[in-house]
Coordinates of C-alpha atoms and ligand atoms in Angstrom, one line a residue:
M165 CA -13.8 -55.1 -19.3
D166 CA -10.0 -56.0 -20.9
C167 CA -7.8 -53.6 -23.2
I168 CA -9.0 -55.6 -25.8
T169 CA -11.8 -56.2 -25.7
F170 CA -12.2 -52.7 -25.0
M171 CA -10.7 -51.2 -28.1
A172 CA -12.8 -53.7 -30.0
E173 CA -15.8 -52.8 -28.7
N174 CA -15.6 -49.7 -29.1
Y175 CA -14.6 -50.1 -32.8
V176 CA -17.4 -52.0 -33.4
G177 CA -19.2 -48.7 -32.2
K178 CA -17.5 -46.7 -34.6
E179 CA -17.7 -48.8 -38.0
L180 CA -21.7 -49.0 -36.3
T181 CA -22.1 -45.0 -36.0
S182 CA -20.3 -44.3 -39.2
L183 CA -23.3 -46.9 -40.7
R184 CA -25.8 -45.8 -39.3
M185 CA -24.8 -41.8 -39.7
K186 CA -24.6 -42.8 -43.5
N187 CA -28.2 -43.6 -43.7
I188 CA -30.2 -40.8 -41.9
D189 CA -31.4 -38.2 -43.6
W190 CA -31.2 -35.4 -41.5
S191 CA -33.9 -33.1 -43.7
S192 CA -36.1 -35.8 -43.6
L193 CA -36.0 -36.5 -39.4
S194 CA -39.1 -36.7 -37.7
F195 CA -40.2 -36.9 -34.1
Q196 CA -38.9 -40.8 -33.0
Y197 CA -36.9 -42.0 -30.7
I198 CA -33.4 -43.4 -32.9
K199 CA -30.8 -45.6 -31.3
T200 CA -27.4 -43.3 -30.7
D201 CA -24.5 -44.9 -29.5
Y202 CA -24.1 -44.1 -26.1
N203 CA -25.7 -43.1 -22.8
V204 CA -25.2 -41.8 -19.3
R205 CA -26.2 -42.9 -15.8
C206 CA -26.1 -42.2 -12.3
Y207 CA -26.9 -44.2 -9.3
Y208 CA -28.9 -41.9 -6.2
R209 CA -28.1 -45.6 -3.6
G210 CA -27.1 -44.9 0.9
G211 CA -28.5 -41.4 -0.1
K212 CA -26.1 -40.2 -2.4
W213 CA -25.6 -39.7 -6.2
G214 CA -22.8 -42.2 -7.4
E215 CA -20.1 -41.7 -10.1
L216 CA -21.4 -40.5 -13.5
E217 CA -21.2 -43.9 -15.9
T218 CA -21.3 -44.6 -19.7
S219 CA -23.4 -47.2 -21.4
T220 CA -24.0 -48.0 -24.8
S221 CA -26.7 -51.1 -24.3
E222 CA -30.3 -49.5 -24.7
E223 CA -32.0 -51.9 -21.9
V224 CA -32.0 -51.6 -17.9
S225 CA -32.0 -54.0 -15.3
I226 CA -34.8 -52.9 -12.6
H227 CA -36.6 -54.2 -9.1
M228 CA -40.3 -55.6 -10.2
A229 CA -41.1 -54.1 -7.2
A230 CA -39.2 -50.8 -8.1
T231 CA -41.8 -47.6 -7.6
G232 CA -41.2 -45.3 -11.2
L233 CA -43.4 -49.2 -12.4
H234 CA -45.6 -49.2 -10.1
Y235 CA -46.1 -45.5 -8.3
G236 CA -45.1 -43.4 -10.9
Q237 CA -42.5 -42.1 -8.7
Q238 CA -40.9 -40.8 -12.4
A239 CA -40.2 -37.5 -14.3
F240 CA -38.2 -36.7 -17.4
E241 CA -36.7 -33.3 -18.9
G242 CA -36.3 -32.2 -23.0
L243 CA -33.9 -29.8 -24.2
K244 CA -31.9 -29.4 -27.9
A245 CA -28.2 -28.9 -29.1
F246 CA -27.6 -27.2 -32.4
K247 CA -24.8 -27.7 -34.6
G248 CA -23.9 -24.1 -35.9
K249 CA -23.1 -22.2 -39.0
D250 CA -19.0 -22.4 -37.5
E251 CA -19.8 -26.4 -36.5
K252 CA -20.0 -25.4 -33.0
I253 CA -22.7 -27.3 -30.7
R254 CA -25.0 -25.3 -29.1
I255 CA -27.1 -26.7 -25.8
F256 CA -30.1 -24.3 -25.0
R257 CA -30.9 -23.3 -21.2
V258 CA -29.6 -26.7 -19.4
A259 CA -29.8 -24.7 -16.1
D260 CA -33.4 -24.7 -16.8
N261 CA -34.6 -27.5 -17.5
A262 CA -31.9 -28.3 -13.9
K263 CA -34.0 -27.2 -12.3
R264 CA -36.9 -28.0 -13.6
L265 CA -36.2 -31.5 -12.7
H266 CA -35.5 -30.6 -9.6
D267 CA -38.6 -28.6 -8.5
S268 CA -40.1 -32.4 -10.4
A269 CA -38.3 -34.7 -7.9
E270 CA -38.8 -33.0 -5.0
E271 CA -42.8 -32.8 -5.8
I272 CA -42.8 -36.5 -6.0
L273 CA -40.5 -36.9 -2.9
M274 CA -37.7 -37.8 -4.9
A275 CA -34.3 -37.7 -4.5
P276 CA -33.2 -34.4 -6.3
V277 CA -30.6 -34.6 -8.8
P278 CA -28.1 -31.5 -8.5
E279 CA -28.1 -28.8 -10.9
E280 CA -23.9 -29.7 -11.3
L281 CA -24.6 -32.9 -11.6
F282 CA -27.1 -32.8 -14.6
T283 CA -24.8 -30.2 -16.4
K284 CA -22.1 -32.6 -16.9
A285 CA -24.4 -35.8 -17.7
V286 CA -25.8 -33.4 -20.0
L287 CA -22.7 -32.4 -21.9
K288 CA -21.5 -35.7 -21.4
A289 CA -24.0 -38.0 -23.2
V290 CA -24.1 -34.7 -26.1
E291 CA -20.3 -35.1 -26.2
L292 CA -20.5 -38.7 -26.3
N293 CA -22.6 -38.6 -29.3
K294 CA -21.5 -35.6 -30.9
D295 CA -21.2 -37.4 -34.7
F296 CA -25.6 -37.6 -34.3
V297 CA -25.8 -33.5 -34.0
P298 CA -28.1 -32.9 -36.8
P299 CA -25.6 -30.4 -39.6
Y300 CA -26.8 -27.4 -39.9
E301 CA -28.4 -26.9 -42.8
S302 CA -30.7 -29.8 -42.4
G303 CA -32.7 -27.6 -39.4
A304 CA -33.2 -30.4 -37.5
S305 CA -31.7 -30.8 -33.5
L306 CA -30.1 -33.0 -31.6
Y307 CA -33.0 -33.5 -28.7
I308 CA -31.8 -34.6 -25.0
R309 CA -33.8 -37.0 -22.8
P310 CA -33.1 -36.7 -18.9
V311 CA -34.9 -39.5 -16.9
L312 CA -34.9 -39.5 -13.2
Y313 CA -36.8 -42.6 -11.0
G314 CA -37.3 -45.0 -8.5
T315 CA -35.6 -47.3 -9.1
G316 CA -35.9 -49.1 -5.1
P317 CA -38.3 -52.0 -4.4
K318 CA -41.4 -50.8 -2.1
I319 CA -45.2 -52.4 -2.2
G320 CA -46.1 -49.9 0.5
V321 CA -47.2 -47.0 -1.3
G322 CA -44.1 -44.0 -0.3
P323 CA -40.7 -42.9 -2.2
A324 CA -37.9 -45.1 -3.4
D325 CA -34.8 -45.4 -1.2
E326 CA -32.5 -46.0 -5.0
Y327 CA -33.5 -44.1 -8.2
L328 CA -31.8 -43.9 -11.5
F329 CA -31.0 -40.5 -13.1
M330 CA -29.9 -41.1 -17.5
V331 CA -29.6 -39.6 -19.9
F332 CA -30.2 -40.0 -23.6
V333 CA -30.2 -38.2 -26.8
M334 CA -31.6 -38.6 -30.7
P335 CA -31.5 -36.5 -33.6
V336 CA -35.1 -35.1 -34.6
G337 CA -36.6 -33.2 -36.8
P338 CA -40.1 -31.0 -36.0
Y339 CA -42.6 -32.2 -33.3
F340 CA -45.6 -31.1 -35.5
K341 CA -45.8 -32.7 -38.9
A342 CA -46.0 -29.8 -40.3
G343 CA -43.6 -28.4 -39.1
F344 CA -43.6 -24.4 -38.5
K345 CA -47.0 -24.2 -40.4
P346 CA -50.7 -24.4 -38.9
T347 CA -52.8 -26.7 -36.8
N348 CA -55.6 -27.2 -36.0
M349 CA -56.6 -28.1 -32.1
M350 CA -58.9 -29.8 -30.5
I351 CA -60.9 -28.3 -26.7
A352 CA -61.9 -32.0 -25.3
R353 CA -63.8 -31.1 -22.2
K354 CA -64.1 -35.3 -21.4
Y355 CA -60.6 -35.3 -20.0
D356 CA -58.7 -33.7 -17.6
R357 CA -54.6 -33.8 -17.8
A358 CA -54.2 -32.5 -14.5
A359 CA -56.0 -31.9 -11.2
P360 CA -56.0 -28.5 -10.3
L361 CA -53.2 -28.9 -6.9
G362 CA -52.0 -32.1 -8.6
T363 CA -49.2 -32.2 -10.3
G364 CA -49.4 -30.3 -14.0
K365 CA -46.9 -27.6 -13.0
V366 CA -44.2 -30.4 -13.1
K367 CA -42.8 -32.9 -15.7
V368 CA -44.0 -36.5 -14.3
G369 CA -45.1 -39.0 -16.4
G370 CA -48.4 -40.0 -14.8
N371 CA -49.5 -36.5 -16.1
Y372 CA -48.7 -37.8 -19.7
A373 CA -50.7 -41.2 -19.2
A374 CA -53.6 -39.0 -18.1
S375 CA -53.3 -37.6 -21.8
L376 CA -52.9 -40.8 -23.3
R377 CA -56.9 -40.5 -24.1
A378 CA -57.2 -36.6 -25.3
S379 CA -55.2 -36.8 -27.6
H380 CA -55.9 -40.1 -29.3
A381 CA -59.6 -38.6 -30.0
A382 CA -57.3 -35.4 -31.0
H383 CA -54.9 -37.5 -33.3
K384 CA -58.3 -39.4 -35.1
G385 CA -60.2 -36.9 -35.1
G386 CA -57.0 -35.7 -37.4
Y387 CA -56.2 -32.4 -35.6
S388 CA -52.8 -32.4 -34.7
A389 CA -53.2 -31.9 -30.1
V390 CA -55.6 -31.6 -27.5
L391 CA -55.7 -27.9 -25.7
F392 CA -56.7 -28.5 -22.2
L393 CA -58.7 -26.2 -20.9
D394 CA -58.5 -25.6 -16.4
S395 CA -59.6 -29.1 -14.7
K396 CA -62.0 -27.3 -12.1
E397 CA -64.2 -24.9 -13.8
K398 CA -63.6 -25.4 -17.7
K399 CA -63.4 -22.1 -18.9
Y400 CA -59.6 -21.1 -18.8
I401 CA -56.7 -22.7 -21.2
D402 CA -54.4 -24.5 -19.5
E403 CA -52.0 -25.8 -22.1
C404 CA -51.4 -27.2 -25.9
G405 CA -50.6 -31.3 -25.3
P406 CA -47.1 -31.1 -24.4
A407 CA -47.3 -26.8 -25.2
N408 CA -47.8 -24.4 -23.7
F409 CA -50.3 -22.0 -25.9
F410 CA -50.0 -18.2 -26.1
G411 CA -52.0 -15.9 -28.3
I412 CA -51.3 -12.8 -30.1
K413 CA -53.4 -9.2 -30.0
N414 CA -52.9 -5.9 -30.1
N415 CA -48.9 -6.4 -29.9
T416 CA -49.7 -7.9 -26.5
Y417 CA -47.6 -11.0 -25.7
V418 CA -50.4 -13.6 -23.6
T419 CA -50.0 -16.2 -22.1
P420 CA -51.9 -18.7 -19.8
K421 CA -50.9 -18.5 -15.6
S422 CA -52.2 -21.5 -14.2
E423 CA -51.0 -23.7 -12.0
S424 CA -51.6 -27.3 -13.3
I425 CA -49.6 -26.3 -16.2
L426 CA -45.5 -26.7 -17.3
P427 CA -43.7 -23.7 -17.3
S428 CA -42.3 -23.6 -20.7
I429 CA -38.6 -23.2 -20.9
T430 CA -39.7 -21.8 -24.8
N431 CA -41.9 -19.7 -23.4
K432 CA -40.2 -18.2 -20.7
S433 CA -38.0 -17.5 -24.2
L434 CA -40.0 -16.4 -26.3
I435 CA -41.5 -13.9 -23.5
Q436 CA -38.2 -12.3 -22.9
L437 CA -37.9 -12.2 -27.0
A438 CA -41.1 -10.5 -27.8
E439 CA -39.9 -8.5 -24.3
D440 CA -36.9 -7.6 -26.4
M441 CA -39.3 -6.4 -30.0
G442 CA -40.9 -4.0 -27.7
L443 CA -44.1 -6.5 -27.4
K444 CA -45.8 -6.2 -24.7
T445 CA -46.2 -8.4 -22.2
E446 CA -49.2 -10.5 -20.0
R447 CA -48.3 -13.8 -17.9
R448 CA -52.5 -14.0 -16.5
A449 CA -56.0 -16.3 -16.4
V450 CA -56.5 -16.9 -20.4
L451 CA -60.7 -17.1 -20.0
L452 CA -61.2 -19.6 -23.1
E453 CA -63.7 -16.8 -25.1
E454 CA -61.0 -14.5 -24.9
L455 CA -59.4 -16.8 -27.9
E456 CA -62.0 -14.5 -30.4
T457 CA -59.8 -11.5 -29.8
F458 CA -56.4 -13.2 -30.7
E459 CA -54.8 -12.5 -34.3
E460 CA -52.6 -15.3 -33.6
A461 CA -51.7 -18.6 -31.9
G462 CA -49.2 -20.7 -31.3
A463 CA -47.9 -23.4 -29.5
C464 CA -44.5 -23.7 -28.1
G465 CA -42.2 -26.3 -26.4
T466 CA -38.8 -28.1 -26.7
A467 CA -40.0 -30.2 -29.2
A468 CA -42.6 -27.9 -31.1
V469 CA -40.3 -25.3 -30.9
I470 CA -43.6 -22.9 -32.9
S471 CA -46.4 -24.7 -33.8
P472 CA -48.7 -22.1 -35.1
I473 CA -52.4 -22.3 -34.1
A474 CA -54.8 -21.9 -37.5
Q475 CA -57.9 -23.1 -35.9
I476 CA -59.1 -24.3 -32.2
D477 CA -62.4 -26.4 -32.1
D478 CA -64.3 -27.2 -29.0
V479 CA -66.2 -29.9 -30.9
E480 CA -68.3 -30.4 -28.0
V481 CA -69.6 -27.3 -28.2
G482 CA -69.6 -26.8 -31.3
K483 CA -67.7 -23.9 -31.5
S484 CA -65.1 -22.8 -33.4
Y485 CA -62.0 -20.0 -33.3
V486 CA -60.0 -18.9 -36.8
F487 CA -57.1 -18.0 -36.3
A488 CA -54.8 -18.4 -39.5
K489 CA -57.1 -19.2 -42.6
D490 CA -54.6 -19.1 -45.9
G491 CA -52.3 -21.2 -43.4
V492 CA -49.9 -19.5 -43.3
P493 CA -48.2 -18.5 -39.7
G494 CA -49.0 -14.8 -38.3
P495 CA -45.6 -12.7 -38.6
I496 CA -45.3 -12.2 -34.9
S497 CA -44.9 -15.7 -34.2
E498 CA -42.7 -16.1 -37.2
K499 CA -40.6 -13.4 -36.3
L500 CA -40.5 -14.9 -32.9
Y501 CA -40.2 -18.3 -34.6
N502 CA -37.2 -16.7 -36.9
K503 CA -35.6 -15.2 -33.4
L504 CA -35.8 -18.4 -31.1
R505 CA -33.7 -20.1 -33.9
A506 CA -31.4 -17.9 -34.4
I507 CA -30.5 -17.7 -31.0
Q508 CA -30.6 -21.8 -30.1
Y509 CA -27.9 -22.3 -33.7
G510 CA -25.7 -18.8 -32.9
D511 CA -26.3 -16.9 -35.8
E512 CA -27.5 -13.9 -33.5
P513 CA -25.4 -13.1 -30.3
D514 CA -26.4 -15.2 -27.5
V515 CA -27.5 -11.6 -25.2
H516 CA -29.5 -13.5 -22.7
G517 CA -27.4 -16.4 -21.5
W518 CA -28.6 -19.2 -22.6
V519 CA -26.7 -21.0 -24.6
T520 CA -23.9 -23.4 -23.2
L521 CA -21.4 -24.5 -26.3
L522 CA -19.9 -27.6 -26.3
E523 CA -15.8 -27.2 -26.1
Ligands
LIG199 N1 -45.9 -28.0 -21.5 C1 -46.3 -29.6 -21.5 C2 -47.1 -30.6 -20.6 C3 -44.9 -30.1 -21.8 O1 -45.0 -31.1 -21.5 C4 -43.3 -29.3 -22.3 C5 -42.5 -30.0 -22.8 O2 -41.5 -29.4 -22.3 C6 -43.8 -28.3 -22.7 C7 -45.2 -27.9 -21.7 C8 -43.1 -27.2 -23.8 O3 -41.9 -27.2 -22.2 P1 -40.4 -25.9 -22.5 O4 -40.5 -25.1 -22.9 O5 -39.8 -26.1 -21.5 O6 -39.9 -28.0 -23.3
LIG200 C1 -40.5 -31.9 -24.9 O1 -41.1 -30.9 -25.4 O2 -39.6 -31.3 -24.5 C2 -41.2 -32.6 -24.2 O3 -40.5 -32.6 -23.5 C3 -42.8 -32.5 -25.1 C4 -43.0 -34.2 -24.7 C5 -43.0 -35.3 -24.2 C6 -41.8 -35.0 -26.2

């Protein structure tokens, strides 16, 4: 591209950005796709990763026989950037997301993205779109979506030789419409999200495809999400749609240990914060019946943050577990929520080294 065309495109791009940004009502954002200005891309070809490229296009051109399209060779991540009172932009636990994408890639034989490349791509995508990081007062954030998939053609079932790693971003509000208000969830015994020795512990697209019918049924029934039980025995709690489950009782934070749930970075952070607050913490198998004993329950994740659970209905069995009768989150969930958000927005010191500042 010649210099004049580049300047002209950039100028038009900037004008569009400011026009679009004028129309964003930051405090009423929901969790949905919004176009931002740039995304970053990196191709794996000939056995190595290339240079990070910047793109203004929302499209990708992909071979029709790409393994990402046919055989589910695809994984993604989700993390967030926050603007503080000091106007600084903080990205939460980027190294943990890099590690998880690495694990996902290895699980389904994709070329892993080195941590350094992952971090560089995330920082660049945020930097290029920094005008889209919502203002502090709005309580919204910038959602960052790294994605990796097989682009190389293959028609016999097997891993591709070529991959595309890209990162795009968008400003978002709460994942669950209710925000930090208790909602009802549903157990759907008819559906499994992940097989006991399958891919449930990594963030691959196939797990989400497998969860669609269950979450559709839940939404149709007026529930915010599905609580999945373990697929083998339907005796233990696995996780809540796109979030981990936690329960609180006797000053203890309890969360399921299972080989078929995603190791949530938010959950790991909450365990640490609960310990900092003097709570006991337990990560162990959680029997469904134990729901009766929890004083508070919630779903946690990057998109969900903490979504308190009001009630869980085991619809096929006709039994309900109630946690919040009056529509108010439990006191420990609220304390954890406030603490986590305070660190993310830079209101409290980052004593655990979770935050990367965008310089
Ligand atoms: N479980 C599933 C299935 C998810 O999709 C997510 C979202 O990433 C989580 C749990 C929460 O994980 P994290 O806190 O790392 O976002
Ligand atoms: C996240 O919390 O980042 C997720 O990936 C959840 C999602 C699938 C919307």
